[in-house]
Amino acid sequence: MKVIVSNEIESVCPSFIGAAVEAQVVNSGYCQPLWDEIHALEDKFRKELTTESLKQLPGIAATRRVYKACGKDPSRYRPASEQLIRRMLQGKELYQIDTLVDLVNLASIAFGYSIGGFDADKFVGDTLTLGIGREGEPYEGIGRGIINIAGLPVYRDAEGGVGTPTSDNERTKMTLGTTHLVVLINGYDGNESRVLDNAHFIQDLLRKYCQSDGGTVTLYT
C-alpha cells in the first residue's frame, strides 16, 4: 500500500511521521504468551501512571494536540492508545478479541501511539490518504456504530474512511481469516526513532505469534 499525508495534516502537524508494517500472517483466537506480555505491561503501568499523567506520554500528548488543532475534543473522542491504557489503570481487563487485534493493542500500549490494524485485502485501491474527517462523512467504528469523524485525522482508501486514531472502520477490520496485514503507526510527535522502534516491535510480535517473517516497514511523511 502507498500512504499519502495530505496538506490538511501537514498544516496542523508538520512534524508528523508514520510507519506502515505490511506482512503475511496467520491469525488465531487466543495466544497465552502474548497475553502474558500484556499483563506484564499492565502491572508496570499501574505502578508508574495515573489516568491524568498518562495524557503526558509523548505519543498521546501529541495526538491530543492534533485533535484540538483539527477541532475535536480529545477528552470526548480519546485516542485509542489513551483509551487502552486508561482502561488498564482503572483496573478493567482489556477486551480479548483475537491474536492480531490483541497484538496491535499491545504495540499501541507499549509506545503510546494510536495504531491502526487492517485486513489489507479489504482496502479499495492501492493508496491510503491521511486527511481530516468532514461533517456528515459516513464512518462505522468497530463495535461503536456510527461515529462523527468531523475534525478527526482519518485514513481513506478509494471508497472512504478506514481508520482514525479513535477507532478503525468495520469495513476493513481484522478477523480470524485475515492473512494480509497492514498496520499504521501515527507519530504525531515527529519522533522517527521511536516510530521505527514501534514498527520493529510489531514485527517481532508477528514473528513470535503469527507465523510471519515480520513483513516490511515503510516510513511516510
GROMACS .gro file of C-alpha atoms in nm:
model
  221
    1MET     CA    1   0.000   0.000   0.000
    2LYS     CA    2   0.106   0.356  -0.075
    3VAL     CA    3   0.032   0.609   0.201
    4ILE     CA    4  -0.003   0.982   0.132
    5VAL     CA    5  -0.013   1.252   0.401
    6SER     CA    6  -0.242   1.535   0.288
    7ASN     CA    7  -0.172   1.908   0.314
    8GLU     CA    8  -0.452   1.921   0.575
    9ILE     CA    9  -0.246   1.709   0.814
   10GLU     CA   10   0.082   1.880   0.727
   11SER     CA   11  -0.073   2.216   0.818
   12VAL     CA   12  -0.168   2.104   1.172
   13CYS     CA   13   0.127   1.870   1.229
   14PRO     CA   14   0.426   1.947   1.002
   15SER     CA   15   0.645   1.707   1.202
   16PHE     CA   16   0.415   1.405   1.151
   17ILE     CA   17   0.586   1.078   1.067
   18GLY     CA   18   0.411   0.748   1.013
   19ALA     CA   19   0.519   0.389   0.960
   20ALA     CA   20   0.339   0.112   0.775
   21VAL     CA   21   0.408  -0.252   0.859
   22GLU     CA   22   0.283  -0.487   0.587
   23ALA     CA   23   0.303  -0.863   0.638
   24GLN     CA   24   0.155  -1.202   0.561
   25VAL     CA   25   0.019  -1.352   0.883
   26VAL     CA   26  -0.173  -1.640   1.038
   27ASN     CA   27  -0.425  -1.524   1.297
   28SER     CA   28  -0.556  -1.724   1.595
   29GLY     CA   29  -0.830  -1.686   1.852
   30TYR     CA   30  -0.609  -1.660   2.160
   31CYS     CA   31  -0.238  -1.661   2.244
   32GLN     CA   32  -0.140  -1.707   2.608
   33PRO     CA   33   0.226  -1.591   2.574
   34LEU     CA   34   0.104  -1.270   2.411
   35TRP     CA   35  -0.135  -1.210   2.699
   36ASP     CA   36   0.147  -1.273   2.944
   37GLU     CA   37   0.328  -0.978   2.781
   38ILE     CA   38   0.013  -0.764   2.801
   39HIS     CA   39  -0.038  -0.840   3.171
   40ALA     CA   40   0.328  -0.764   3.248
   41LEU     CA   41   0.289  -0.421   3.088
   42GLU     CA   42  -0.035  -0.365   3.279
   43ASP     CA   43   0.144  -0.429   3.607
   44LYS     CA   44   0.422  -0.188   3.512
   45PHE     CA   45   0.188   0.094   3.408
   46ARG     CA   46  -0.030   0.061   3.716
   47LYS     CA   47   0.281   0.131   3.925
   48GLU     CA   48   0.401   0.423   3.714
   49LEU     CA   49   0.098   0.607   3.570
   50THR     CA   50  -0.235   0.762   3.664
   51THR     CA   51  -0.532   0.845   3.439
   52GLU     CA   52  -0.407   1.205   3.441
   53SER     CA   53  -0.033   1.151   3.395
   54LEU     CA   54  -0.086   0.915   3.100
   55LYS     CA   55  -0.204   1.217   2.898
   56GLN     CA   56   0.154   1.348   2.916
   57LEU     CA   57   0.307   1.046   2.742
   58PRO     CA   58   0.465   1.196   2.427
   59GLY     CA   59   0.266   0.996   2.170
   60ILE     CA   60  -0.064   1.058   2.347
   61ALA     CA   61   0.003   1.426   2.423
   62ALA     CA   62   0.093   1.492   2.059
   63THR     CA   63  -0.219   1.315   1.930
   64ARG     CA   64  -0.436   1.516   2.170
   65ARG     CA   65  -0.278   1.839   2.042
   66VAL     CA   66  -0.356   1.744   1.682
   67TYR     CA   67  -0.717   1.662   1.776
   68LYS     CA   68  -0.755   2.013   1.920
   69ALA     CA   69  -0.589   2.168   1.615
   70CYS     CA   70  -0.835   1.980   1.392
   71GLY     CA   71  -1.129   2.094   1.605
   72LYS     CA   72  -1.200   1.774   1.803
   73ASP     CA   73  -1.226   1.737   2.182
   74PRO     CA   74  -0.968   1.470   2.281
   75SER     CA   75  -1.144   1.404   2.610
   76ARG     CA   76  -1.465   1.311   2.430
   77TYR     CA   77  -1.302   1.125   2.139
   78ARG     CA   78  -0.999   0.977   2.313
   79PRO     CA   79  -0.711   0.841   2.104
   80ALA     CA   80  -0.713   0.459   2.113
   81SER     CA   81  -0.379   0.436   2.295
   82GLU     CA   82  -0.516   0.656   2.572
   83GLN     CA   83  -0.839   0.454   2.587
   84LEU     CA   84  -0.647   0.129   2.631
   85ILE     CA   85  -0.404   0.249   2.898
   86ARG     CA   86  -0.681   0.433   3.082
   87ARG     CA   87  -0.884   0.112   3.094
   88MET     CA   88  -0.588  -0.074   3.246
   89LEU     CA   89  -0.530   0.194   3.507
   90GLN     CA   90  -0.896   0.176   3.608
   91GLY     CA   91  -0.846  -0.192   3.691
   92LYS     CA   92  -1.050  -0.315   3.396
   93GLU     CA   93  -0.946  -0.605   3.176
   94LEU     CA   94  -0.864  -0.530   2.815
   95TYR     CA   95  -1.103  -0.689   2.569
   96GLN     CA   96  -0.969  -1.016   2.428
   97ILE     CA   97  -1.055  -1.031   2.055
   98ASP     CA   98  -0.803  -1.237   1.859
   99THR     CA   99  -0.426  -1.251   1.831
  100LEU     CA  100  -0.385  -0.980   1.566
  101VAL     CA  101  -0.611  -0.731   1.743
  102ASP     CA  102  -0.457  -0.809   2.083
  103LEU     CA  103  -0.107  -0.774   1.934
  104VAL     CA  104  -0.181  -0.432   1.783
  105ASN     CA  105  -0.329  -0.321   2.115
  106LEU     CA  106  -0.012  -0.428   2.296
  107ALA     CA  107   0.203  -0.233   2.049
  108SER     CA  108  -0.014   0.075   2.099
  109ILE     CA  109   0.002   0.050   2.478
  110ALA     CA  110   0.377  -0.010   2.483
  111PHE     CA  111   0.465   0.302   2.283
  112GLY     CA  112   0.165   0.532   2.334
  113TYR     CA  113   0.091   0.573   1.964
  114SER     CA  114  -0.254   0.521   1.820
  115ILE     CA  115  -0.211   0.234   1.576
  116GLY     CA  116  -0.447   0.109   1.307
  117GLY     CA  117  -0.453  -0.260   1.217
  118PHE     CA  118  -0.626  -0.358   0.892
  119ASP     CA  119  -0.708  -0.651   0.668
  120ALA     CA  120  -0.535  -0.513   0.360
  121ASP     CA  121  -0.738  -0.735   0.126
  122LYS     CA  122  -1.044  -0.528   0.222
  123PHE     CA  123  -0.896  -0.198   0.106
  124VAL     CA  124  -1.036  -0.049  -0.214
  125GLY     CA  125  -0.748   0.058  -0.438
  126ASP     CA  126  -0.377   0.063  -0.358
  127THR     CA  127  -0.345   0.404  -0.188
  128LEU     CA  128  -0.437   0.539   0.153
  129THR     CA  129  -0.453   0.914   0.216
  130LEU     CA  130  -0.435   1.067   0.563
  131GLY     CA  131  -0.663   1.369   0.589
  132ILE     CA  132  -0.921   1.522   0.823
  133GLY     CA  133  -1.278   1.399   0.861
  134ARG     CA  134  -1.561   1.607   0.720
  135GLU     CA  135  -1.902   1.687   0.865
  136GLY     CA  136  -2.153   1.417   0.775
  137GLU     CA  137  -1.889   1.179   0.640
  138PRO     CA  138  -2.013   0.820   0.690
  139TYR     CA  139  -1.800   0.611   0.924
  140GLU     CA  140  -1.877   0.298   1.126
  141GLY     CA  141  -1.631   0.240   1.411
  142ILE     CA  142  -1.554  -0.116   1.516
  143GLY     CA  143  -1.803  -0.208   1.787
  144ARG     CA  144  -1.905   0.158   1.820
  145GLY     CA  145  -2.159   0.214   1.546
  146ILE     CA  146  -2.169   0.540   1.353
  147ILE     CA  147  -1.902   0.789   1.463
  148ASN     CA  148  -1.885   1.160   1.386
  149ILE     CA  149  -1.533   1.182   1.243
  150ALA     CA  150  -1.551   1.552   1.153
  151GLY     CA  151  -1.227   1.702   1.282
  152LEU     CA  152  -1.055   1.367   1.333
  153PRO     CA  153  -0.747   1.258   1.139
  154VAL     CA  154  -0.866   0.983   0.904
  155TYR     CA  155  -0.710   0.743   0.655
  156ARG     CA  156  -0.919   0.697   0.341
  157ASP     CA  157  -0.900   0.441   0.064
  158ALA     CA  158  -1.081   0.478  -0.270
  159GLU     CA  159  -1.416   0.412  -0.101
  160GLY     CA  160  -1.383   0.625   0.213
  161GLY     CA  161  -1.257   0.632   0.569
  162VAL     CA  162  -1.088   0.321   0.707
  163GLY     CA  163  -0.908   0.438   1.022
  164THR     CA  164  -0.888   0.717   1.280
  165PRO     CA  165  -0.678   0.736   1.599
  166THR     CA  166  -1.002   0.685   1.795
  167SER     CA  167  -1.143   0.382   1.610
  168ASP     CA  168  -1.087   0.184   1.292
  169ASN     CA  169  -1.371   0.109   1.050
  170GLU     CA  170  -1.580  -0.209   1.048
  171ARG     CA  171  -1.530  -0.238   0.672
  172THR     CA  172  -1.157  -0.310   0.687
  173LYS     CA  173  -1.125  -0.472   1.030
  174MET     CA  174  -0.906  -0.773   1.100
  175THR     CA  175  -1.072  -1.112   1.154
  176LEU     CA  176  -0.958  -1.468   1.215
  177GLY     CA  177  -0.941  -1.506   0.837
  178THR     CA  178  -0.702  -1.213   0.786
  179THR     CA  179  -0.379  -1.314   0.612
  180HIS     CA  180  -0.263  -0.981   0.462
  181LEU     CA  181  -0.199  -0.730   0.739
  182VAL     CA  182  -0.126  -0.359   0.726
  183VAL     CA  183  -0.051  -0.173   1.049
  184LEU     CA  184  -0.022   0.207   1.051
  185ILE     CA  185   0.165   0.386   1.332
  186ASN     CA  186   0.078   0.754   1.381
  187GLY     CA  187   0.375   0.954   1.507
  188TYR     CA  188   0.221   1.294   1.568
  189ASP     CA  189   0.516   1.370   1.797
  190GLY     CA  190   0.755   1.354   1.499
  191ASN     CA  191   0.988   1.108   1.675
  192GLU     CA  192   1.115   0.897   1.383
  193SER     CA  193   1.336   0.678   1.602
  194ARG     CA  194   1.051   0.587   1.835
  195VAL     CA  195   0.809   0.526   1.548
  196LEU     CA  196   1.063   0.288   1.393
  197ASP     CA  197   1.114   0.114   1.728
  198ASN     CA  198   0.737   0.065   1.746
  199ALA     CA  199   0.733  -0.082   1.395
  200HIS     CA  200   1.017  -0.323   1.475
  201PHE     CA  201   0.837  -0.422   1.798
  202ILE     CA  202   0.532  -0.513   1.589
  203GLN     CA  203   0.748  -0.715   1.351
  204ASP     CA  204   0.893  -0.909   1.645
  205LEU     CA  205   0.543  -0.983   1.777
  206LEU     CA  206   0.432  -1.103   1.434
  207ARG     CA  207   0.729  -1.339   1.415
  208LYS     CA  208   0.658  -1.478   1.762
  209TYR     CA  209   0.281  -1.512   1.747
  210CYS     CA  210   0.154  -1.500   1.386
  211GLN     CA  211   0.379  -1.737   1.187
  212SER     CA  212   0.512  -1.436   0.996
  213ASP     CA  213   0.853  -1.322   0.874
  214GLY     CA  214   0.766  -0.977   1.006
  215GLY     CA  215   0.699  -0.823   0.669
  216THR     CA  216   0.826  -0.482   0.563
  217VAL     CA  217   0.833  -0.135   0.721
  218THR     CA  218   0.780   0.185   0.520
  219LEU     CA  219   0.805   0.536   0.666
  220TYR     CA  220   0.584   0.814   0.530
  221THR     CA  221   0.562   1.188   0.599
   0.00000   0.00000   0.00000
